[in-house]
XYZ file of C-alpha atoms in Angstrom:
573
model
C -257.034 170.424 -48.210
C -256.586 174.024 -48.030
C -260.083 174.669 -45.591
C -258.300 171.560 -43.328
C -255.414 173.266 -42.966
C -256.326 175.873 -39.876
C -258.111 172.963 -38.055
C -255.222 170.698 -38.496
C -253.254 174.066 -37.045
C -255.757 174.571 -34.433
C -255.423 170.756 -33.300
C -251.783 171.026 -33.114
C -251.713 174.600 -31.554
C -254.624 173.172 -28.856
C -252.290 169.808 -28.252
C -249.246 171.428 -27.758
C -250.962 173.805 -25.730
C -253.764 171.185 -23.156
C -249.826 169.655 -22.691
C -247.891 172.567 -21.650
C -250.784 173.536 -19.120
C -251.121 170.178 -17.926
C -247.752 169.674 -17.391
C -247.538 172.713 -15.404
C -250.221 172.389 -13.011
C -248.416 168.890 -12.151
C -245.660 171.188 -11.719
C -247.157 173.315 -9.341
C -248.877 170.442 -7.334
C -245.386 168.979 -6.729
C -244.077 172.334 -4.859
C -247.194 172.818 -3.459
C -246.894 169.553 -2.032
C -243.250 169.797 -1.240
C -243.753 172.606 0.837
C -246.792 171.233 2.961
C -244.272 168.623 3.600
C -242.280 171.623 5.137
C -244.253 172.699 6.741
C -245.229 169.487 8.606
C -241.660 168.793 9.533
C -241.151 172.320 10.911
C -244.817 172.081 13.476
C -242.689 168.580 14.803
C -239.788 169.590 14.870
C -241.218 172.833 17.113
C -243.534 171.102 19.248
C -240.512 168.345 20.167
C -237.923 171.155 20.916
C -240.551 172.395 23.228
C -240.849 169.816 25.454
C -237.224 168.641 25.677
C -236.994 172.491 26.454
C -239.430 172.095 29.216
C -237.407 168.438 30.378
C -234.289 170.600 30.547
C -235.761 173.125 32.858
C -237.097 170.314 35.230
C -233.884 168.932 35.458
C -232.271 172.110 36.769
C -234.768 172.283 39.641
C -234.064 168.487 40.535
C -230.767 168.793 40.611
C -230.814 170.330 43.994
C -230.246 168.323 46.958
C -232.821 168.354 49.073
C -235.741 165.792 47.709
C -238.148 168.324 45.581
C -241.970 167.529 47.371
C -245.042 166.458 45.789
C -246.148 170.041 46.304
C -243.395 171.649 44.940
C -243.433 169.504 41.827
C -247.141 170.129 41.700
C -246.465 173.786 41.686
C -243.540 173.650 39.361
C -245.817 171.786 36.977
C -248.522 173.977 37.315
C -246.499 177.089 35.927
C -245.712 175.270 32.821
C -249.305 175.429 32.034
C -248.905 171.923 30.361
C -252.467 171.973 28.654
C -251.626 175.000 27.298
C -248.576 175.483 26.533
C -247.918 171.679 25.530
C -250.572 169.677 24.196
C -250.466 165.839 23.889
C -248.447 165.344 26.852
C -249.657 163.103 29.798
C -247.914 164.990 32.574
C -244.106 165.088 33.335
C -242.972 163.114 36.004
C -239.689 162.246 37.665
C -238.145 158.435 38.384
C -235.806 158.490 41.233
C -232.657 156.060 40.799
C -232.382 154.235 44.210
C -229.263 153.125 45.998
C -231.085 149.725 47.132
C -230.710 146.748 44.654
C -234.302 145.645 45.215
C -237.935 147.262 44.735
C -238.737 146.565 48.624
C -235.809 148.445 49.750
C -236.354 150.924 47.165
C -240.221 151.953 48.317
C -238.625 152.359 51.969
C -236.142 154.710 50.592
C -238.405 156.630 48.480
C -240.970 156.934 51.622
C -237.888 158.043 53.774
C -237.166 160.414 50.898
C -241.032 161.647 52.254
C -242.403 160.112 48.465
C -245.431 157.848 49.482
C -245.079 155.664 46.532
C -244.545 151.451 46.235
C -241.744 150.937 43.713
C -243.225 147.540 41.020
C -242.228 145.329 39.639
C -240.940 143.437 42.277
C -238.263 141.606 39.592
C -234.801 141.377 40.441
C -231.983 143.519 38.746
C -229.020 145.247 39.336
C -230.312 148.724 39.172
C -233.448 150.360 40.896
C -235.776 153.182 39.481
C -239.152 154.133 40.489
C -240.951 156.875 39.215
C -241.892 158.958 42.601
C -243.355 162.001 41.312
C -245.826 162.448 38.069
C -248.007 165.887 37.548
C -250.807 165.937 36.704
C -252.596 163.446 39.491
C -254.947 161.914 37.510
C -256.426 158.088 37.271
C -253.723 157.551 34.213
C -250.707 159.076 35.802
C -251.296 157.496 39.070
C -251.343 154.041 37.255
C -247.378 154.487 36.603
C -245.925 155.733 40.137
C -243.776 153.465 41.372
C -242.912 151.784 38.155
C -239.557 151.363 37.074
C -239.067 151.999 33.425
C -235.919 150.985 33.644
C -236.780 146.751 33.671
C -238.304 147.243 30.089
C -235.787 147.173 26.948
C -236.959 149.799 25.022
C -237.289 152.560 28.115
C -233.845 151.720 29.185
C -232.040 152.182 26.213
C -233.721 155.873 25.946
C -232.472 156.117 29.628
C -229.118 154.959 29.367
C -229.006 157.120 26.374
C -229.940 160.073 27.951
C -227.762 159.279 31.049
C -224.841 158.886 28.733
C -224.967 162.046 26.637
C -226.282 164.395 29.272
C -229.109 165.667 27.174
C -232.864 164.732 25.883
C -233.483 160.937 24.696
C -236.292 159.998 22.752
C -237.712 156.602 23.462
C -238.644 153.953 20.913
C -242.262 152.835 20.426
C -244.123 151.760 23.527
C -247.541 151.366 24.852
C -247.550 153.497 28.035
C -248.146 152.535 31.400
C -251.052 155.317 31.239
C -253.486 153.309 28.834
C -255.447 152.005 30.726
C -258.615 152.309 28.865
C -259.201 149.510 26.341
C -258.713 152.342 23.178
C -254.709 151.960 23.299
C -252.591 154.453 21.292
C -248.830 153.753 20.052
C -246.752 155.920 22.908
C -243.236 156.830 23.485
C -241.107 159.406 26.180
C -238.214 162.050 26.581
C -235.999 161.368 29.227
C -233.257 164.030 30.582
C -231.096 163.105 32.970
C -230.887 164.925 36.720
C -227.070 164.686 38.196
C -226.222 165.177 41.716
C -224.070 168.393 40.271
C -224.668 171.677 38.887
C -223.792 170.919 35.464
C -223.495 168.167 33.256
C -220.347 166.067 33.867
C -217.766 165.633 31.195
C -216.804 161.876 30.872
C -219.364 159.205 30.790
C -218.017 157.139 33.733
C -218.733 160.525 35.539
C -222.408 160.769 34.048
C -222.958 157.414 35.332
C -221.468 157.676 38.789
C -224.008 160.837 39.491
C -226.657 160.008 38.131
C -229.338 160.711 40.109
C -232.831 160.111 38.190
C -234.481 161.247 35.288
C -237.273 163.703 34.705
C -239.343 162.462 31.938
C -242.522 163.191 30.070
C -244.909 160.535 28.435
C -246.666 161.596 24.815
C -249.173 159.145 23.205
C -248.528 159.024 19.863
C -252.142 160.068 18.332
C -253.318 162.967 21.023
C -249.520 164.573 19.916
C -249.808 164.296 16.309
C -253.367 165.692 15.933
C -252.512 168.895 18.474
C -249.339 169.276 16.282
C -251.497 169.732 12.673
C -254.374 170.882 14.779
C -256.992 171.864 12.120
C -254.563 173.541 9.576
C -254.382 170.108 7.883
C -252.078 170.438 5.210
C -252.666 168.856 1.781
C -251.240 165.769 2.477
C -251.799 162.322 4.097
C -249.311 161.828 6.718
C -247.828 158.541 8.387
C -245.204 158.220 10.413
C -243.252 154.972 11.734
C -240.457 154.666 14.678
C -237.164 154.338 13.171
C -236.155 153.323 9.851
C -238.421 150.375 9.280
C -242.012 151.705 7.570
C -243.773 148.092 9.404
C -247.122 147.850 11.815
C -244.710 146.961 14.540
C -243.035 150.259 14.209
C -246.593 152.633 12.704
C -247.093 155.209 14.765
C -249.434 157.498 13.435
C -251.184 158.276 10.186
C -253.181 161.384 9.572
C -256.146 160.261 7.531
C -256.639 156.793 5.264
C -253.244 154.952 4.964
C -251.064 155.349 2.786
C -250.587 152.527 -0.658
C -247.118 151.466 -0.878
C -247.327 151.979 -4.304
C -247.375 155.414 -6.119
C -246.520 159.035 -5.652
C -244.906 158.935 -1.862
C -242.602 160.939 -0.399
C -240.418 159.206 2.484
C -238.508 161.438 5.086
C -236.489 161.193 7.944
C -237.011 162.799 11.258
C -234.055 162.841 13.322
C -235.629 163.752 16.682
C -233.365 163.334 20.489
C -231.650 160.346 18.904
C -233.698 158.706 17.456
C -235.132 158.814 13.950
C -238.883 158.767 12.726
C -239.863 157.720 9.017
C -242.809 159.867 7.960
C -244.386 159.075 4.536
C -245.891 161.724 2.569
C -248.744 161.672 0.327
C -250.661 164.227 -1.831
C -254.341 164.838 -1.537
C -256.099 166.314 -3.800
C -258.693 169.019 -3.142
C -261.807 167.399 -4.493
C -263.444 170.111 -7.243
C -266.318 169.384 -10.111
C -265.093 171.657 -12.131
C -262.776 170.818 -15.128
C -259.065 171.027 -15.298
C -257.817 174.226 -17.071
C -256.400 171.477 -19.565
C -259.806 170.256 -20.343
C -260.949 174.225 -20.791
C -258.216 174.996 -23.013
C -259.047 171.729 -25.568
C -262.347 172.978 -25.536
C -261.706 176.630 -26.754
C -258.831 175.423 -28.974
C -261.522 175.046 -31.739
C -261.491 178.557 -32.217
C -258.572 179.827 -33.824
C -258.786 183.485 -32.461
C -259.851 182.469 -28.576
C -257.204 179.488 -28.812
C -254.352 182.499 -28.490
C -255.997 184.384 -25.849
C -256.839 181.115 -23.415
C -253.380 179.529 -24.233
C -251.470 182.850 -23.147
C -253.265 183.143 -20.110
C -253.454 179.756 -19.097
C -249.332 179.277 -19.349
C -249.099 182.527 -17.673
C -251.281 181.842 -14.792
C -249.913 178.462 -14.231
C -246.310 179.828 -15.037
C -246.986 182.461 -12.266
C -248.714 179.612 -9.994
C -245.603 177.701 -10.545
C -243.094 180.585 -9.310
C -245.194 181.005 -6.206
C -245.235 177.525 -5.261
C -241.592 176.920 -6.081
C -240.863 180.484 -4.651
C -243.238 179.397 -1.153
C -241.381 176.071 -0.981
C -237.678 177.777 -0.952
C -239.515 180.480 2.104
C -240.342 177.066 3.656
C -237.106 175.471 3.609
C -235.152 178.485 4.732
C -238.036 178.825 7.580
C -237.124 175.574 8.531
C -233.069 175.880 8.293
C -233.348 179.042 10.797
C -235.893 177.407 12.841
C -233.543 174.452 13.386
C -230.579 176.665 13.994
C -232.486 178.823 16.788
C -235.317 176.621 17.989
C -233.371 175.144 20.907
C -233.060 178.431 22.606
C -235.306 180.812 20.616
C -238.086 179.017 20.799
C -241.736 180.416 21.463
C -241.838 178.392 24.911
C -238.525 179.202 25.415
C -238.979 182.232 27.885
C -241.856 180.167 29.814
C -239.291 177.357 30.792
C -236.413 180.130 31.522
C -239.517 182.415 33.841
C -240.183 179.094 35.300
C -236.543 178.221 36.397
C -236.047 182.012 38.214
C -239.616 182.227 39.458
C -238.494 178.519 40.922
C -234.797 179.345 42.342
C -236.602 182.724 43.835
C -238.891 180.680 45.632
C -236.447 177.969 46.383
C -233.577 180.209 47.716
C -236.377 182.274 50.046
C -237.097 179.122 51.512
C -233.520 177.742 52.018
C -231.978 181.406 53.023
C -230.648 179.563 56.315
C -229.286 176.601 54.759
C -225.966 177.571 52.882
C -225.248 174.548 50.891
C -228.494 175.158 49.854
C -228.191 178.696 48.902
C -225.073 177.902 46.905
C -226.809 175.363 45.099
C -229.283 177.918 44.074
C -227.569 180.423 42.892
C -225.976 178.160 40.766
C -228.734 177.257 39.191
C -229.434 181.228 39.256
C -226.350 181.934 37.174
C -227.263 179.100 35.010
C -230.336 181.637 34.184
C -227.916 184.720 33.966
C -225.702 182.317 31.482
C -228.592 181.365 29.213
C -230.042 184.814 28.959
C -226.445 186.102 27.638
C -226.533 183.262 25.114
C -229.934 184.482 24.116
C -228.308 187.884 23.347
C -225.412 186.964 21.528
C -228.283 185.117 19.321
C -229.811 188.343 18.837
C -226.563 189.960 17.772
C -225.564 187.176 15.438
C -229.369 187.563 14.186
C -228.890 191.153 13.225
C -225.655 190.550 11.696
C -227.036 187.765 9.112
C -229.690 189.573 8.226
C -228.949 193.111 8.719
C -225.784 192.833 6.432
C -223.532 193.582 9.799
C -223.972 195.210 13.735
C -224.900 198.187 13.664
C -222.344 200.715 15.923
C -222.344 204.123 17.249
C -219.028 205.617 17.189
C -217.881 208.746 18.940
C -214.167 209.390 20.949
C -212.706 206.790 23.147
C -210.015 205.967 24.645
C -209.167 202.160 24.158
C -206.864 201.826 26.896
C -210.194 202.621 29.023
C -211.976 200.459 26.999
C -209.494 197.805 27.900
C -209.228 198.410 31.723
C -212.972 198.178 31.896
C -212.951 194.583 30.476
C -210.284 193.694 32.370
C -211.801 194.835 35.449
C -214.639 193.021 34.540
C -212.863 189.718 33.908
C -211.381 190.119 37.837
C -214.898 190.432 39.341
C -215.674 187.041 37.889
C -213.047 185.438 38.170
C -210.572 187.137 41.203
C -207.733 184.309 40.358
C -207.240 185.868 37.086
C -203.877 186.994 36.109
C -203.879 189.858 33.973
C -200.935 191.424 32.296
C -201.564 194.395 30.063
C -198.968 196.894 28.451
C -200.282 200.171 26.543
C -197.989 202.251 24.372
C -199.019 205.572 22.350
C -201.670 207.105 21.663
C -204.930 205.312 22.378
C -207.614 207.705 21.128
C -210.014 207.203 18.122
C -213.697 207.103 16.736
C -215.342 203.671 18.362
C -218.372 202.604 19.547
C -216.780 201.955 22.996
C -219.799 199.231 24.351
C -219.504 197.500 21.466
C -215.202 197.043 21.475
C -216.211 196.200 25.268
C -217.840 193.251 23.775
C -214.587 192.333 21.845
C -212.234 192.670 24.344
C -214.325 190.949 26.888
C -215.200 187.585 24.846
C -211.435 187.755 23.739
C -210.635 188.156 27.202
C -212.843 185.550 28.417
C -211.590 182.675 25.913
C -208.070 183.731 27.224
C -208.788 183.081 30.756
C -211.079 179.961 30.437
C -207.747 178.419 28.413
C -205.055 180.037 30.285
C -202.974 176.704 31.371
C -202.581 178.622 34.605
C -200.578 181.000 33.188
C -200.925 184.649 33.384
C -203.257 186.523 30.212
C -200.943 189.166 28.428
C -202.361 192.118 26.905
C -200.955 194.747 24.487
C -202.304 198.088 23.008
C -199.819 199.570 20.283
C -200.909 203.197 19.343
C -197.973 203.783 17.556
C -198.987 204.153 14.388
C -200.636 207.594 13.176
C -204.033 205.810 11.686
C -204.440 202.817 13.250
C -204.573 201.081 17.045
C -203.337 197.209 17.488
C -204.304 195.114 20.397
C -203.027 191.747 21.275
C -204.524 189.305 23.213
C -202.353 186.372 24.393
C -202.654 182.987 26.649
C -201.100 179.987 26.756
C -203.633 177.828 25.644
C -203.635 176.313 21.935
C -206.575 175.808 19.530
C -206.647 172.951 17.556
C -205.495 173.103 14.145
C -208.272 171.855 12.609
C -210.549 174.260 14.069
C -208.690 177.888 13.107
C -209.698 178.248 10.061
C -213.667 177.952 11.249
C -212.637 180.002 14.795
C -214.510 183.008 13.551
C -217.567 181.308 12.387
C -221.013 180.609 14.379
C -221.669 177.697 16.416
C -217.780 176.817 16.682
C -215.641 176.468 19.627
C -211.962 177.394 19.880
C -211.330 174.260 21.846
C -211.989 172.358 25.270
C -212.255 174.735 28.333
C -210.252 172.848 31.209
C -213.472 171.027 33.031
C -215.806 172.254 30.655
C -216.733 175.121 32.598
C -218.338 178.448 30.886
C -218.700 176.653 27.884
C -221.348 178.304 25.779
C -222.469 178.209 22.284
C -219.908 179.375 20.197
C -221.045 182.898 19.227
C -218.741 185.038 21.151
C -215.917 185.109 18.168
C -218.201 185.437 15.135
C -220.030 188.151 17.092
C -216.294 189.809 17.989
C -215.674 189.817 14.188
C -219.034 191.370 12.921
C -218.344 193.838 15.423
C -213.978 194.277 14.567
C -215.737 194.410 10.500
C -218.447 196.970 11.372
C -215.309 199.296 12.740
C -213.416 198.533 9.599
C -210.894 196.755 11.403
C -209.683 193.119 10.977
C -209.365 190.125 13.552
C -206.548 187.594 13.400
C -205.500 184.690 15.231
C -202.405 182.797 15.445
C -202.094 179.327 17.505
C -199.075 176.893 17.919
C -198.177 174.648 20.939
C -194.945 176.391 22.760
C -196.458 179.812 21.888
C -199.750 179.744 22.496
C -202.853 181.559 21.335
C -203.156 185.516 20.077
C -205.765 187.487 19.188
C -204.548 190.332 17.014
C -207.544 193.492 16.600
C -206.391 196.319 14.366
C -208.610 198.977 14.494
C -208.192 202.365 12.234
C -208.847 205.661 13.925
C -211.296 207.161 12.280
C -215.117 206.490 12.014
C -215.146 205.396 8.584
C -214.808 201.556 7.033
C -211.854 201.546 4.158
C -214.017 202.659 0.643
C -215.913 200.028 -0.931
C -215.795 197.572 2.348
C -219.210 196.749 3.437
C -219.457 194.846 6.837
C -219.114 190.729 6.786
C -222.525 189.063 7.128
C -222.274 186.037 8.898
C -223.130 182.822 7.730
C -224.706 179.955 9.449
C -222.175 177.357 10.778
């Protein structure tokens, strides 16, 4: 009994041991997994924001009036360097929306429009498309001009979708007009709509009325999917179905054998331009001959004096595997929160599309110099550039204050009443109807970075005028006070009350401009705190209807923040 008594020991110890490792290499395979799942989501959610990026740049240059040519397409096309730049795509192409109400009438218009193309199929219905120009020109593509998506249910709900919002659609499942070979793949498109105006209208009655086509890009399902994981496979099977139903009729893709219904799957949803994918997820394991650490540490659990030594290390290396995984899967999922945050505008093919869109109103306005409606046009869409390069800026600011702790500022004397006027003047150039009031009192000197209260005073400034309510914009600077300066920003305009007590935060607006115009992202005020903080100043804001709106900036004199205050970081809306 006695001799039995370190075996029995060394059973137990080995047990209790082959169980802990097991259970945490299981562990470790789940994050491992969970973050290849991740990481998946992240390459599609990319590679989509990419094209509807590249949709939205070919609807600014068909928004202009004169009919854009085959060659000018073909050129416009050619700079996005689709094979490149964005694999799995067919082309991108534009349907026309015709005024006549059958397909005859139609293919006269488009040829008067100087678009060679025969508008099918010859059905009748109350509205007229035809797809008049598709890039590239090859045997597929020029199987689908002329064809009006809009007689088939599935395109024209993406299309009226698109029309309706103003932005990107994604289309359900569809087999494209492009398959012509007998291999057919599971398809679908991204539609954004083209207006007759600069910018999108703000009712849906308007969207409707000036509507004036779509440009749209056709993806087949399986040439997408595999340029999306490319070689970098992760360790998982992959499928992924149209909507919420996981059925054949909705399969769209799977990466390698299909998946059982049965067992341990992971189901997500992919909300992508309105529509929602189901992807199921499934582990694959790397195959290996050699034998689970488990199996090892049984094995060497007969020996009393090596069971210590291969236990300890095996719980620490698979505690310390463990860590990593969990610790690579939280990296992952914050990737992916920032990626969706920025990814619109931020993107890595975001400064191709934006190139694209000056290099094409350069071109455009050269050509048109005589024409003034033309011209005008242009350098709308011009300013439209101008505007989205700001917003790209203000990113970058609200990018350095998350993860800087704050912006950074270089104070030195100034004079805020300057400071002020400069803004001011500013505001004027832009917008000459502008009434302007401002009152200064005291002494207006103190250590500031002066470009950076610029900044302030010219979103505040901005967000007055833009909600004025035609009444004049009042502004105050109170150096009174021995250590501190107060300015006062005032309109008539009223924020909602819901919406003060998130004013200050990322990604918010402080209401409805009249006619939606300069609308932007909803940066300017977090970015005019981080900047009032960094000063060691406050920002306040008061808001009733009767009164209207003031923006209240105290700012203390010297170049130091009050002891122990350490500038706001801002969070994520």
């Amino acid at each position: 009994r006695a001799a039995w008594l370190p075996v029995l020991l060394c059973l137990l110890l080995t047990a209790a041991a082959t169980a802990l490792v097991h259970r945490a290499e299981r562990a470790a395979e789940r994050a491992a997994f969970a973050s290849d799942v991740l990481e998946v989501r992240a390459r599609i959610h990319e590679r989509m924001e990419s094209y509807m990026t590249a949709l939205r740049a070919g609807a600014g240059v068909l928004s202009q009036p004169e009919p854009v040519k085959a060659d000018e397409f073909h050129r416009f096309v050619g700079r996005l360097q689709l094979t490149e730049q964005y694999p799995g795509t067919l082309g991108i192409g534009y349907s026309r929306r015709f005024d006549a109400v059958d397909a005859a009438r139609a293919s006269a218009e488009a040829r008067e429009l100087g678009w060679d193309v025969t508008v099918w199929p010859d059905t009748p219905r109350d509205e007229v498309h035809g797809i008049v120009l598709l890039e590239p020109m090859d045997a597929r593509n020029r199987a689908a001009l002329g064809y009006d998506m809009h007689t088939e249910a599935t395109r024209r709900e993406a299309m009226d979708r698109a029309r309706d919002t103003g932005d990107v659609a994604l289309s359900g499942k569809v087999t494209l007009v492009q398959e012509i070979e007998p291999e057919k793949q599971p398809g679908f498109l991204l539609y954004s709509p083209v207006y007759t105006v600069d910018a999108v209208p703000q009712t849906v009655e308007q969207r409707r009325a000036t509507l004036k086509g779509f440009v749209y890009t056709p993806l087949r399902a399986g040439d997408l999917f595999e340029g999306v994981l490319g070689q970098e496979l992760p360790r998982v099977a992959f499928e992924l179905y149209d909507g919420y139903a996981t059925s054949p009729e909705t399969w769209l893709y799977a990466s390698a054998h299909r998946i059982p219904w049965t067992g341990d799957v992971t189901v997500e949803r992919l909300p992508v331009a309105g529509r929602v994918w189901t992807a199921r997820f499934e582990r694959v394991p790397l195959p290996s001959t050699a034998p689970s650490l488990a199996v090892v540490v049984a094995a060497l659990g007969i020996l009393l004096g090596a069971i210590a030594l291969v236990v300890t290390l095996a719980r620490d290396r698979a505690r310390e595997r463990e860590v990593r995984a969990n610790a690579n899967a939280k990296e992952s999922e914050e990737r992916l929160r920032m990626k969706q945050m920025f990814i619109g505008i931020l993107g890595h093919d975001l400064r191709s599309p934006l190139n694209a869109i000056a290099l094409g109103t350069a071109f455009l306005r050269r050509k048109h110099e005589g024409d003034a409606q033309s011209v005008a046009m242009i350098d709308g869409i011009t300013s439209s550039v101008t505007r989205m390069t700001r917003m790209i800026e203000q990113i970058l600011d609200l990018t350095r204050a998350s993860l800087a702790g704050g912006i950074p500022v270089m104070k030195k004397r100034a004079e805020l009443a300057a400071i002020v006027r400069d803004a001011v003047d500013e505001i004027r150039r832009g917008v000459p109807s502008a009434e302007i009031e401002v009152e200064t009192v005291g002494d207006l000197a103190g250590a500031w970075d002066a470009d950076r209260l610029g900044q302030v005073f010219s979103n505040l400034l901005g967000n007055a005028i833009r909600y004025r309510r035609d009444e004049p914009v009042r502004v105050t600077v109170d150096g009174t006070a021995p250590d501190r300066v107060v300015a006062a920003v005032h309109n008539a305009g009223v924020i909602p009350a819901p919406l003060l007590p998130v004013v200050f935060e990322p990604f918010r607006g402080s209401g409805e401009p009249r006619g939606g115009a300069g609308a932007g992202l909803g940066l300017g005020l977090a970015i005019t705190r981080a900047i009032v903080d960094a000063h060691g100043g406050t920002i306040a804001v008061t808001s009733a209807e009767g009164t209207g709106t003031t923006f209240t900036v105290m700012l203390p004199r010297d170049a130091a923040p009050a002891p122990g205050a350490a500038p706001r970081r801002l969070a994520p809306a």
